[in-house]
PDB file of C-alpha atoms and ligand atoms in Angstrom:
ATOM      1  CA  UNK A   1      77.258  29.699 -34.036  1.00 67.00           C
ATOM      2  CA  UNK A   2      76.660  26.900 -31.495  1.00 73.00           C
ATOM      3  CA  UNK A   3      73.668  25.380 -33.332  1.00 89.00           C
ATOM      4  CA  UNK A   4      75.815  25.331 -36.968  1.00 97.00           C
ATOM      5  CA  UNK A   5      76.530  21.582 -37.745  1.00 98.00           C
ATOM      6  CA  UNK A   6      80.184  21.918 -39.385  1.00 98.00           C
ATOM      7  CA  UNK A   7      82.930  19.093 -39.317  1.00 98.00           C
ATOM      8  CA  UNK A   8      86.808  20.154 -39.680  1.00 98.00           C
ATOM      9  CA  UNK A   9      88.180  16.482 -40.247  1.00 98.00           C
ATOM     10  CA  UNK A  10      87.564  13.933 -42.442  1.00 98.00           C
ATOM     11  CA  UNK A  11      89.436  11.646 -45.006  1.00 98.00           C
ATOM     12  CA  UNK A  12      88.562  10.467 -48.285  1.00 98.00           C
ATOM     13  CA  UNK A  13      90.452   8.398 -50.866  1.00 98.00           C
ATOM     14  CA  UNK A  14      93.169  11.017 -51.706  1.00 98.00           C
ATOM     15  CA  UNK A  15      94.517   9.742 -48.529  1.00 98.00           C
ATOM     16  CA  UNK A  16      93.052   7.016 -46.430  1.00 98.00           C
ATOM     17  CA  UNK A  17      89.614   7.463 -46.270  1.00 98.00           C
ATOM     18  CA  UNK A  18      86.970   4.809 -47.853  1.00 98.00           C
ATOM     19  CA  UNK A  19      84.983   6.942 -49.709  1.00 98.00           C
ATOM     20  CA  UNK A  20      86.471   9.561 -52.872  1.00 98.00           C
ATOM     21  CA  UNK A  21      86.234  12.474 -51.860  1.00 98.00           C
ATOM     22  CA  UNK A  22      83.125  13.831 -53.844  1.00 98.00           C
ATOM     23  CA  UNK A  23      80.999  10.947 -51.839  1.00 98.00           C
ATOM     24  CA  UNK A  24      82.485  12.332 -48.635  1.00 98.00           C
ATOM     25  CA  UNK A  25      81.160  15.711 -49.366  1.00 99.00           C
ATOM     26  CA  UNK A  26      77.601  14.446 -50.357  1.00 98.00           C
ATOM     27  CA  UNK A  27      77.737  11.969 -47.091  1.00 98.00           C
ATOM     28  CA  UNK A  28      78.571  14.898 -45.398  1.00 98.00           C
ATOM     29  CA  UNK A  29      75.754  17.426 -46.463  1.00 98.00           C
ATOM     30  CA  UNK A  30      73.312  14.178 -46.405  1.00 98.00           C
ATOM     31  CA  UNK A  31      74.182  14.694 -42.484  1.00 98.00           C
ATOM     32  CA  UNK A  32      73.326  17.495 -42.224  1.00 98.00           C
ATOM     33  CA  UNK A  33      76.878  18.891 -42.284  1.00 98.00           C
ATOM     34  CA  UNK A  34      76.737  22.868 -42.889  1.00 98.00           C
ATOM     35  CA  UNK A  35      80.135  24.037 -43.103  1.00 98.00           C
ATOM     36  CA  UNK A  36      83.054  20.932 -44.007  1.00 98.00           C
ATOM     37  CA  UNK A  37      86.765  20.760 -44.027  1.00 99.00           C
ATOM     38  CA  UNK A  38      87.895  18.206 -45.857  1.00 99.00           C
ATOM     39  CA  UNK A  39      91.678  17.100 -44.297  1.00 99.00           C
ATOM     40  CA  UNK A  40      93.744  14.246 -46.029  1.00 98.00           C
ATOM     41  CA  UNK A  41      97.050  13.187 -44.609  1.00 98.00           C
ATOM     42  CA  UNK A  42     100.124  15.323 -47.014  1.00 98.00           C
ATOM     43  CA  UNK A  43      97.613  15.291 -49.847  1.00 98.00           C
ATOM     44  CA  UNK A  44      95.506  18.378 -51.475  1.00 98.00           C
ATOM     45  CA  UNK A  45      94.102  16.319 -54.511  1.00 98.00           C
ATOM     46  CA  UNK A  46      90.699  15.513 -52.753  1.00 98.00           C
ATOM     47  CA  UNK A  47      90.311  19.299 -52.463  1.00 99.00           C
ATOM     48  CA  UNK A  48      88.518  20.503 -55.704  1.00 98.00           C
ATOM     49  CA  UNK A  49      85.521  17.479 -55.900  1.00 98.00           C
ATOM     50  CA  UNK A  50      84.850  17.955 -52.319  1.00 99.00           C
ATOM     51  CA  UNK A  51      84.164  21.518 -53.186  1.00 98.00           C
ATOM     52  CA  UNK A  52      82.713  21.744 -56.419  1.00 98.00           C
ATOM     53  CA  UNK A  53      79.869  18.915 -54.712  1.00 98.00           C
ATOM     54  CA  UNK A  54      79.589  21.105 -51.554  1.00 98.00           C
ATOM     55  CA  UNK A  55      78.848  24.567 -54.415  1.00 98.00           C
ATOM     56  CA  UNK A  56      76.306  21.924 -55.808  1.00 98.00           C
ATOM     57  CA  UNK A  57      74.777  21.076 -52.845  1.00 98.00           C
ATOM     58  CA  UNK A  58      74.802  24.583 -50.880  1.00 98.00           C
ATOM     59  CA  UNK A  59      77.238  23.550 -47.837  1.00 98.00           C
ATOM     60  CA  UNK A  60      80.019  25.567 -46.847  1.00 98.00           C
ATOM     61  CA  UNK A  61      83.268  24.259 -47.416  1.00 98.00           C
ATOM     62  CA  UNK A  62      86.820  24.943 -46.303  1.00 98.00           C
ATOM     63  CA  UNK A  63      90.260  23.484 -47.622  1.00 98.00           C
ATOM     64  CA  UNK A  64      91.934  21.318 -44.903  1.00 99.00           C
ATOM     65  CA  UNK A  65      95.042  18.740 -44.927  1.00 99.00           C
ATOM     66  CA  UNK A  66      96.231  16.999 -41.971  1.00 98.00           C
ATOM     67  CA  UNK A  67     100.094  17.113 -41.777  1.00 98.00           C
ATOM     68  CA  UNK A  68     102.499  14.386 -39.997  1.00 98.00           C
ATOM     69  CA  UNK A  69     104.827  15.319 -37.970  1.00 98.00           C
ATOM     70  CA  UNK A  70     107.307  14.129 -35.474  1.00 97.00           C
ATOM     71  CA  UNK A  71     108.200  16.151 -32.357  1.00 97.00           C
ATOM     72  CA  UNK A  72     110.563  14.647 -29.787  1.00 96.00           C
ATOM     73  CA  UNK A  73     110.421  11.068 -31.639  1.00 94.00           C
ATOM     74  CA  UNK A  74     106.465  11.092 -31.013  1.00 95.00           C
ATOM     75  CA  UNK A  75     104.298  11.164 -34.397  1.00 96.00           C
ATOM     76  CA  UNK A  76     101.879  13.841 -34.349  1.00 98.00           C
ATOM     77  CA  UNK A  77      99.245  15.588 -36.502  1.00 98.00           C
ATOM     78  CA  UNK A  78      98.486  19.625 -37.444  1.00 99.00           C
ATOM     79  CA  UNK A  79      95.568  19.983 -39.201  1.00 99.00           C
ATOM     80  CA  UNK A  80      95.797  23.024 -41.660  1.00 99.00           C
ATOM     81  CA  UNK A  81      92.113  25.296 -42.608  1.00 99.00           C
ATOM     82  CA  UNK A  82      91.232  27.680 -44.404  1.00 98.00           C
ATOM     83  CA  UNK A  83      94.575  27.940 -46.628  1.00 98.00           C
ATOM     84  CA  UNK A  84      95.369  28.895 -50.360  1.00 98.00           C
ATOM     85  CA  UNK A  85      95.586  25.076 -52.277  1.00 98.00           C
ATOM     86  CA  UNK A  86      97.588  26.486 -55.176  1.00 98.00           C
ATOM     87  CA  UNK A  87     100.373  28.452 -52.738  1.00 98.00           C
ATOM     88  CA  UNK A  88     103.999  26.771 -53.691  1.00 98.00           C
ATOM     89  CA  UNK A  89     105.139  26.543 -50.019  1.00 98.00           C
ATOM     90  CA  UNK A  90     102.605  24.669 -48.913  1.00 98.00           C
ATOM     91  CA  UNK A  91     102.695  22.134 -51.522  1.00 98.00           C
ATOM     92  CA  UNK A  92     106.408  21.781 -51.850  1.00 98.00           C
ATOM     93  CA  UNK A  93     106.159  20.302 -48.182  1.00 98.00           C
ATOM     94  CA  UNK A  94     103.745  18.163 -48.688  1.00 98.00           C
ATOM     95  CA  UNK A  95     105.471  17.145 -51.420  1.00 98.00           C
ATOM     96  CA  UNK A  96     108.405  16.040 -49.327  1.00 97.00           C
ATOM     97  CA  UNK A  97     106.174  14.217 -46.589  1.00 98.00           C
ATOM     98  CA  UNK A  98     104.687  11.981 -49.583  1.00 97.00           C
ATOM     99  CA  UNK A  99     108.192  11.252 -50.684  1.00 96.00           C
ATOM    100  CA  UNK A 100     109.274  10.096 -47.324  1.00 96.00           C
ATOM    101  CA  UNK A 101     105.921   7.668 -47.188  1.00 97.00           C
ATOM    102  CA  UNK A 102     107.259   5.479 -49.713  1.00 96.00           C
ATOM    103  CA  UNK A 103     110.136   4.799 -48.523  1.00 96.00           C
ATOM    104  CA  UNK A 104     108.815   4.444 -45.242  1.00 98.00           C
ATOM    105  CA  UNK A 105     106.221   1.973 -46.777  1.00 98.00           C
ATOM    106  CA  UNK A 106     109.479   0.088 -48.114  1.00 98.00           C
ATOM    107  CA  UNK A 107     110.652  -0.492 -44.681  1.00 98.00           C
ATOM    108  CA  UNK A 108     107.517  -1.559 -43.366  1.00 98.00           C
ATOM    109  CA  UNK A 109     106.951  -4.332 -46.185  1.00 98.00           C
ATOM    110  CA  UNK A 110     110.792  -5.655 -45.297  1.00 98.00           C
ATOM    111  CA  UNK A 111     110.027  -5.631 -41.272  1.00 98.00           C
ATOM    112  CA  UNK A 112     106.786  -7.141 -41.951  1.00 98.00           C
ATOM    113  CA  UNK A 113     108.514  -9.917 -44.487  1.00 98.00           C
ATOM    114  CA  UNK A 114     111.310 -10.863 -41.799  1.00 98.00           C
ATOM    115  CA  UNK A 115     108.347 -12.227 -39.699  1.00 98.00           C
ATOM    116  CA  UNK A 116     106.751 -13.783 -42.835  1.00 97.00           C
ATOM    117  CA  UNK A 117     104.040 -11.914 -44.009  1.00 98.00           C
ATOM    118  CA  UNK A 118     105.324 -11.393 -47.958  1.00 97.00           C
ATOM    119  CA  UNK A 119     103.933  -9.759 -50.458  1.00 98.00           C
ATOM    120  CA  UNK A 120     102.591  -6.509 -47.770  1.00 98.00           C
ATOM    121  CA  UNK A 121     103.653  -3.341 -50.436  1.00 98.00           C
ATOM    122  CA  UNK A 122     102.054  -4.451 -53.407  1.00 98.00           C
ATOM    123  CA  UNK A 123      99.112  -5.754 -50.936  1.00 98.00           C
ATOM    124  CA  UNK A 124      98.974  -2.728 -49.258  1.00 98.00           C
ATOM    125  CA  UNK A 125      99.560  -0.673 -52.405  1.00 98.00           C
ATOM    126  CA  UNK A 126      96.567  -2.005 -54.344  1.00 98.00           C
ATOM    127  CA  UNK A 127      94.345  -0.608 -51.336  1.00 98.00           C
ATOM    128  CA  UNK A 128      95.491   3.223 -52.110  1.00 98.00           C
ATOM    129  CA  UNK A 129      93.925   4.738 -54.694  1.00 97.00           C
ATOM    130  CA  UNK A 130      96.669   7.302 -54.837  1.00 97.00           C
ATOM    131  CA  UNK A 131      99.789   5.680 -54.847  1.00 96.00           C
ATOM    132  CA  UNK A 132     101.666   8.688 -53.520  1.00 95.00           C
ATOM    133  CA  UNK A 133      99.750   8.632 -50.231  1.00 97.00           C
ATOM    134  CA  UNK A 134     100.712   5.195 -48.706  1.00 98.00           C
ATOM    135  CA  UNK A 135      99.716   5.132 -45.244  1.00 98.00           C
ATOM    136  CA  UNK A 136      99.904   2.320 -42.301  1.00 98.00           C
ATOM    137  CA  UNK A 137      95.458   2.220 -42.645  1.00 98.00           C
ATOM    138  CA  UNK A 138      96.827   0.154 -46.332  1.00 98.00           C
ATOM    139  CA  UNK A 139      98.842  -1.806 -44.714  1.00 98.00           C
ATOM    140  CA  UNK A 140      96.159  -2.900 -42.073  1.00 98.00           C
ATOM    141  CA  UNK A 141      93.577  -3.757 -44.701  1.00 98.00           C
ATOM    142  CA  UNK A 142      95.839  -6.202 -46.781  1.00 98.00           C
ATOM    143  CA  UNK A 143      96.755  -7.863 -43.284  1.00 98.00           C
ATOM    144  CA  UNK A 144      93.305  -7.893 -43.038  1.00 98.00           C
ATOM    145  CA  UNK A 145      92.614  -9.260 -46.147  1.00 98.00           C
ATOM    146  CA  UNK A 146      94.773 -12.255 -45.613  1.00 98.00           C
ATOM    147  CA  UNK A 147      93.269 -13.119 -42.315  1.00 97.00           C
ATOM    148  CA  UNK A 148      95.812 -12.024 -40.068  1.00 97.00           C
ATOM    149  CA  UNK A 149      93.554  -9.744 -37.738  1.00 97.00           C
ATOM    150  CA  UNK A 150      89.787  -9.686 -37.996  1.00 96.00           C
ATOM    151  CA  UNK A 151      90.203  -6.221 -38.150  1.00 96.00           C
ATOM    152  CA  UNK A 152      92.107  -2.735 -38.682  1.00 96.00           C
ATOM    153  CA  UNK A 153      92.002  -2.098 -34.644  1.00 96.00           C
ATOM    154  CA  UNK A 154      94.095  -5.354 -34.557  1.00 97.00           C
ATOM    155  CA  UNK A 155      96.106  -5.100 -37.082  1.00 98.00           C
ATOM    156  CA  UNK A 156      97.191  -1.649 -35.364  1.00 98.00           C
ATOM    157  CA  UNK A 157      97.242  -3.305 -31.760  1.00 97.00           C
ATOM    158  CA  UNK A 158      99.053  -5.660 -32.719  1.00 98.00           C
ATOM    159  CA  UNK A 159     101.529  -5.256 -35.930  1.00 98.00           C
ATOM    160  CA  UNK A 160     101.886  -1.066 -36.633  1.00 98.00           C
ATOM    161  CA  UNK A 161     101.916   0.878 -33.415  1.00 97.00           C
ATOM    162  CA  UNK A 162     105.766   1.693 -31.709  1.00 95.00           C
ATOM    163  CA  UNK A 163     107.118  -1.671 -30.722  1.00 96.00           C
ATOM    164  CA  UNK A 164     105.277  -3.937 -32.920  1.00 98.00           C
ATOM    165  CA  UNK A 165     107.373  -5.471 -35.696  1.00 98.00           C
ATOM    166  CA  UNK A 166     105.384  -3.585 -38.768  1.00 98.00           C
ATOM    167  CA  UNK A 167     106.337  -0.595 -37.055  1.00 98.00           C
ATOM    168  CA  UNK A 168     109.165   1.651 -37.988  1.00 97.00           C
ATOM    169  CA  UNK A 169     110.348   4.866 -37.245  1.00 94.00           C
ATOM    170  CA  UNK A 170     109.960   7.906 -39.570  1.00 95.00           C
ATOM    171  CA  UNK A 171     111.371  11.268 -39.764  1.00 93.00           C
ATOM    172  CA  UNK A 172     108.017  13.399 -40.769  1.00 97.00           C
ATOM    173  CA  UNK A 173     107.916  17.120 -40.835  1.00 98.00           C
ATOM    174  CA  UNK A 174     109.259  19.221 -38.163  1.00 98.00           C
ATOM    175  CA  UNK A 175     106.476  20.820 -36.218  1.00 98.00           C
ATOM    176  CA  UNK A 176     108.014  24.367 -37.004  1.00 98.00           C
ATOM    177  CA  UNK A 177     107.760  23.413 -40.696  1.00 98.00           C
ATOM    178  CA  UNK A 178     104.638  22.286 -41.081  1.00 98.00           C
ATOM    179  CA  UNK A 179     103.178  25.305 -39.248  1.00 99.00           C
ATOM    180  CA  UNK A 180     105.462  27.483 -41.055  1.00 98.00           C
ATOM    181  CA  UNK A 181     103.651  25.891 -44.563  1.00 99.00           C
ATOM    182  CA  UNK A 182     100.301  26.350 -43.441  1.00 99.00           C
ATOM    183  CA  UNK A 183     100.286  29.982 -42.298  1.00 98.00           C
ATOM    184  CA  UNK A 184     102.281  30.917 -45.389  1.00 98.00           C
ATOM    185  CA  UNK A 185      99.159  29.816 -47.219  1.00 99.00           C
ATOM    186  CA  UNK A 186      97.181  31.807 -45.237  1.00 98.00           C
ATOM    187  CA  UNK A 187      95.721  28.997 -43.040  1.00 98.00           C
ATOM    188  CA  UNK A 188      95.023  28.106 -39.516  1.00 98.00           C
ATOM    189  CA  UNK A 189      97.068  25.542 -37.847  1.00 99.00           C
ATOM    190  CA  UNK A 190      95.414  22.994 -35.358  1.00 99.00           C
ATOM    191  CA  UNK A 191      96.546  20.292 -32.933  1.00 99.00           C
ATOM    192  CA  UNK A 192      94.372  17.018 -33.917  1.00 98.00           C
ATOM    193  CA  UNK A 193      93.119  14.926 -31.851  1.00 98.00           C
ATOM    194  CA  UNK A 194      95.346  15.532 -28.990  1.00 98.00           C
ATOM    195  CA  UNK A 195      93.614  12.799 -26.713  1.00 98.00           C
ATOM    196  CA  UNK A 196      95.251  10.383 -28.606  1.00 96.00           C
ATOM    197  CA  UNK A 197      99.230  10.829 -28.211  1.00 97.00           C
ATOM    198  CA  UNK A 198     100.610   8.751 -25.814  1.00 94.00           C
ATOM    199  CA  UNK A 199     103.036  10.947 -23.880  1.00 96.00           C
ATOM    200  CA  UNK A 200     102.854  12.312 -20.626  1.00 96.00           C
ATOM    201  CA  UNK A 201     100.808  15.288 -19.595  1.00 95.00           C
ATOM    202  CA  UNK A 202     103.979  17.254 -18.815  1.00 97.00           C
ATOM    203  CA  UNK A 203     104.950  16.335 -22.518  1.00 98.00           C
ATOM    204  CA  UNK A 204     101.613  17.664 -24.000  1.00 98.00           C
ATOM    205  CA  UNK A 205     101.927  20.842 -22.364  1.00 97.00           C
ATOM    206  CA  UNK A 206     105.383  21.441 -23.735  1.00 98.00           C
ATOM    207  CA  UNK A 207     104.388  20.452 -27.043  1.00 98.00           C
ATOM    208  CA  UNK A 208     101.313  22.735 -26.840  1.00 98.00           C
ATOM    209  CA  UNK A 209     103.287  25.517 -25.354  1.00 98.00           C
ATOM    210  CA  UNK A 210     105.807  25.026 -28.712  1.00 98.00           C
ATOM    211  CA  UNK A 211     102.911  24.695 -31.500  1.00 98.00           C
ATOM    212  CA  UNK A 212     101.971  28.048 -29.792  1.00 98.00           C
ATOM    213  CA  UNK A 213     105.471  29.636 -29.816  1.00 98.00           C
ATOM    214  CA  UNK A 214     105.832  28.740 -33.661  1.00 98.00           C
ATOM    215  CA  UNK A 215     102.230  30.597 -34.445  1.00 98.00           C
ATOM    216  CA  UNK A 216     100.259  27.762 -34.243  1.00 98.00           C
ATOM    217  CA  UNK A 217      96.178  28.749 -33.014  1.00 98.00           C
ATOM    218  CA  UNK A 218      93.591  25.781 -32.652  1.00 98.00           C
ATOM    219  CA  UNK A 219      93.561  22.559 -30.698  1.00 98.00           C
ATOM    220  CA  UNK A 220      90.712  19.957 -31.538  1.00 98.00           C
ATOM    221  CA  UNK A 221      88.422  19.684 -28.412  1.00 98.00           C
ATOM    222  CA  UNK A 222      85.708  17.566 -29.709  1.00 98.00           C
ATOM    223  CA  UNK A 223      87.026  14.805 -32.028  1.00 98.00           C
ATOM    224  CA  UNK A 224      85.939  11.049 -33.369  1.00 95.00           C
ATOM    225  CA  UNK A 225      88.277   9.475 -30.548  1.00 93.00           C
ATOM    226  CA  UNK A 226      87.790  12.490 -27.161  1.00 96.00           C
ATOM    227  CA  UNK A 227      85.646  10.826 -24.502  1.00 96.00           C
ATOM    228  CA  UNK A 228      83.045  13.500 -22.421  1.00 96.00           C
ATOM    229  CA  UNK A 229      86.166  13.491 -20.382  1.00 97.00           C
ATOM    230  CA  UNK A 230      88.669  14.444 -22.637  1.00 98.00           C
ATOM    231  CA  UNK A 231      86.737  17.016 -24.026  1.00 98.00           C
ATOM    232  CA  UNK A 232      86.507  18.533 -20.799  1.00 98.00           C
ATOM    233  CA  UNK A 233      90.167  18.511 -20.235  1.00 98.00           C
ATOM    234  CA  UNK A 234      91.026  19.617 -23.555  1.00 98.00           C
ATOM    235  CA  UNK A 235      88.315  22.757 -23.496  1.00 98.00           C
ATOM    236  CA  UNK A 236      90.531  23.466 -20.045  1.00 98.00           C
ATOM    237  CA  UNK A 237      94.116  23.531 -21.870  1.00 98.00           C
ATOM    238  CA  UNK A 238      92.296  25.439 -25.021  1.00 98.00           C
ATOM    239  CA  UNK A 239      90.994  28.182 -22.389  1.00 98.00           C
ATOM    240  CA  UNK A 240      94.789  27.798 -20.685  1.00 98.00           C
ATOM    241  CA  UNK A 241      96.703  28.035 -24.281  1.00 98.00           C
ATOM    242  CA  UNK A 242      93.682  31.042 -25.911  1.00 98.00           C
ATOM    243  CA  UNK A 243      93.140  28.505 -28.682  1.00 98.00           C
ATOM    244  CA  UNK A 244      90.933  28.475 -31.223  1.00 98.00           C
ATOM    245  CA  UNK A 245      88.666  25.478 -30.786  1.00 98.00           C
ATOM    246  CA  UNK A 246      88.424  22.627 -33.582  1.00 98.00           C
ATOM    247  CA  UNK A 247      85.123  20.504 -33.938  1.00 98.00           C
ATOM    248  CA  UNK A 248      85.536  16.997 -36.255  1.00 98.00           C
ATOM    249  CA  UNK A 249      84.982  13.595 -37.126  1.00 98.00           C
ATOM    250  CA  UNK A 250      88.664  12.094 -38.266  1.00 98.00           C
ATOM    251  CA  UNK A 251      85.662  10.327 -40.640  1.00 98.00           C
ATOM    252  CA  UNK A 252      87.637   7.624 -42.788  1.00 98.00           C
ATOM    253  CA  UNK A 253      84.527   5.495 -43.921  1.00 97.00           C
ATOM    254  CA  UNK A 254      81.078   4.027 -43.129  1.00 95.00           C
ATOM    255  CA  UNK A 255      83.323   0.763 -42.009  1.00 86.00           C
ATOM    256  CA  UNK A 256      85.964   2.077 -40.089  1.00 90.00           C
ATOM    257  CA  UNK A 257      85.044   5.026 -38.383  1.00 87.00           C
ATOM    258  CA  UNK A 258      83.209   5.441 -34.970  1.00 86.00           C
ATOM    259  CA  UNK A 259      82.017   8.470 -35.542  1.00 96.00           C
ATOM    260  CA  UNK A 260      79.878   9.741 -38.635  1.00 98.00           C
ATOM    261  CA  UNK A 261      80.535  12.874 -40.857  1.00 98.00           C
ATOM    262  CA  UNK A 262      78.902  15.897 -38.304  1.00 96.00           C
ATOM    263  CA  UNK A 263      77.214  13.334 -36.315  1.00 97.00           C
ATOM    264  CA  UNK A 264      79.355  15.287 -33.054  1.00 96.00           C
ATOM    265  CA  UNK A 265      78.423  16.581 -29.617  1.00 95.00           C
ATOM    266  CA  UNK A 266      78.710  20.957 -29.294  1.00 95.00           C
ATOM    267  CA  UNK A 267      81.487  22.309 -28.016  1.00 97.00           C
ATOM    268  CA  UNK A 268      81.577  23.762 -24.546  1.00 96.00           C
ATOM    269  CA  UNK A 269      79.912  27.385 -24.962  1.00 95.00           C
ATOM    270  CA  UNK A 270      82.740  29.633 -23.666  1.00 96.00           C
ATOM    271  CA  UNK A 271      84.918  28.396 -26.232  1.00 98.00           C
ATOM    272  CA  UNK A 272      85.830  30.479 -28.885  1.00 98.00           C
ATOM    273  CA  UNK A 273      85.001  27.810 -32.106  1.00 98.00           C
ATOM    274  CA  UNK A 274      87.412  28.062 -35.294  1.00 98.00           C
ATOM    275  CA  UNK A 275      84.250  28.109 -37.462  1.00 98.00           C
ATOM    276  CA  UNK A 276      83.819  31.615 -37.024  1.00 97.00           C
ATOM    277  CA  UNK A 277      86.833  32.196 -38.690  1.00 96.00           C
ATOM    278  CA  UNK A 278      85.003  30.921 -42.044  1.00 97.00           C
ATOM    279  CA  UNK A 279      81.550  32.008 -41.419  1.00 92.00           C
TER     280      UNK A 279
HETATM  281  P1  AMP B   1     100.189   6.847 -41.223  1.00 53.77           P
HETATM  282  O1  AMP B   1      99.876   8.298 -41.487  1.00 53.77           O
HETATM  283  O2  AMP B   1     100.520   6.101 -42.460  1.00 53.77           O
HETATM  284  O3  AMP B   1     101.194   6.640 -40.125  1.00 53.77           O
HETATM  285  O4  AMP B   1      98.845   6.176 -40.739  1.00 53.77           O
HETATM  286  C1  AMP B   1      98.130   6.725 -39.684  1.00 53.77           C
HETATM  287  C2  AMP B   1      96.666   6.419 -39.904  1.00 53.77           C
HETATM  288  O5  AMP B   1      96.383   5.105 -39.472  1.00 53.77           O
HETATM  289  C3  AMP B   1      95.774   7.312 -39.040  1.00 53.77           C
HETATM  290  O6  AMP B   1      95.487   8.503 -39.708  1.00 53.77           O
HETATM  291  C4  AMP B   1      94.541   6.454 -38.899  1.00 53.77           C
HETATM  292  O7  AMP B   1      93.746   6.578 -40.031  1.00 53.77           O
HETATM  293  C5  AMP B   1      95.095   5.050 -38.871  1.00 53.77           C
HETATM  294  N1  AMP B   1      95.285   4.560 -37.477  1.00 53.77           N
HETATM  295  C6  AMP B   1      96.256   4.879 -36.615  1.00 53.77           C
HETATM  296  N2  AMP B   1      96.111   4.199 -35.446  1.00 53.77           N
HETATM  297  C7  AMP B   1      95.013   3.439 -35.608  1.00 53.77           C
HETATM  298  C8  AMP B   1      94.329   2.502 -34.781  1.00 53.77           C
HETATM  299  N3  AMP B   1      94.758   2.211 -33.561  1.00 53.77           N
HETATM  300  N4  AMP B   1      93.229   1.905 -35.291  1.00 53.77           N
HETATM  301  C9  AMP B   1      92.807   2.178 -36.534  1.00 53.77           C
HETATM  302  N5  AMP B   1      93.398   3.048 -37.347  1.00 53.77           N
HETATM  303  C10 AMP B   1      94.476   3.669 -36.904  1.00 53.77           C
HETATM  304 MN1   MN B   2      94.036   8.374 -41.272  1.00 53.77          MN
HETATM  305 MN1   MN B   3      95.256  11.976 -37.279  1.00 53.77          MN
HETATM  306 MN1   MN B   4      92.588  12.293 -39.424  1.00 53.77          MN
END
């Protein structure tokens, strides 16, 4: 298992991603990518091409989505494997998440016009090629665009992120739901990226401790974002919690990503890795 190249996130153009989400597949397998989960934010849509060019190409391929959720006021994300696409729980929620983005995207464009930057929801709108997955990486490329930031990092640093005036605050799903909508498909629920949050340790362990409680399994360990550091610490709390570990990219794009599709370190070797779930 620890020499099979496989890559659990990764966005394509059904949410934010660069790339639809047939290209992402073929980047991936070009890669050398063996087994891929393809995750968009609240959207399945990407699902089908990814898979029917993975069947063409011989890789392994499992349905993912990567769910937003807010927990104590922080936003967080639960990526969901290895589920049933077609179940009607699954994709009622999502449903509602995508709902709440455009009004959410509303608000934005009105905080961002009260400093004078007009125009931001059509901008921001004719960078998503599907209009029901409006997402803050939109709005960063028509700021972008209009030479506000040289680029997205920026535009994040310094416009979208808690406390910045394009920033403002969104009910998403409740952690309990979104778990609750994954496993009633049949899938796997996983902490991404949990290096990222920015809450104190004392705060990730309760939140861990809850994802748990609710019948959530996996934490990523080795992500895009985790330093050797983090993935360190985060093997630790995966041994602590008896998750499942999580191996992937967060791969948006050639232009925006650090990290290539499979183009990721092993995990530690004690680990027990969530691809032998689908192998
Ligand atoms: P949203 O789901 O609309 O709130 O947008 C979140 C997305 O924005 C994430 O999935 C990333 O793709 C992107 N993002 C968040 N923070 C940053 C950042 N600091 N730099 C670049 N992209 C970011
Ligand atoms: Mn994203
Ligand atoms: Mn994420
Ligand atoms: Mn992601």
């Amino acid at each position: 298992m620890s020499d099979l190249n496989w890559d659990f996130h990764c966005h394509s153009t059904a949410s934010d991603g660069l790339l639809p989400a047939a290209e992402v597949a073929r980047r991936a397998a070009g890669n050398g990518v063996q087994l891929l989960a393809l995750t968009d934010h609240d959207d399945l849509a990407g699902l089908a091409p990814a898979r029917a060019v993975a069947d063409e190409l011989g890789m392994g391929f499992v349905n993912g989505v990567e769910v937003s959720i807010e927990w104590e006021g922080t936003s967080f994300h639960v990526v969901g494997l290895g589920f049933d696409a077609e179940h009607p729980v699954l994709n009622e929620g999502l449903a509602s998440i995508r709902a709440g983005r455009m009004d959410r995207a509303r608000r934005m464009a009105e905080a961002l016009d009260a400093i004078a930057i007009r125009g931001a929801l059509e901008g921001a709108m004719a960078f998503a090629e599907n209009p029901h997955l409006i997402s803050r990486a939109h709005f960063a490329r028509y700021l972008v665009q209009i030479g506000l930031c040289k680029d997205v990092h920026s535009v994040f640093e310094n416009y979208l992120t808690p406390g910045k005036p394009g920033y403002v605050d969104h009910r998403w799903a409740t952690l309990e739901d979104a778990v609750a909508w994954i496993r009633a498909a049949g899938g796997v629920a996983v902490v991404a990226h949990p290096g990222r949050y920015k809450i104190s340790n004392g705060a990730l362990r309760r939140f861990l401790g809850e994802f748990k409680d609710v019948g959530g399994e996996g934490i990523e360990v080795v992500t895009g974002s985790h330093s050797p550091d983090q993935v360190h610490h985060f093997a630790r709390l995966a041994r602590h919690y008896g998750f499942l570990a999580s191996r992937g990219s967060d791969f948006h794009g050639p232009q925006e990503s650090y990290t290539d599709l499979g183009r990721l370190a092993a995990l530690p070797d004690d680990l027990t890795p969530l691809c032998a779930r689908f192998v």
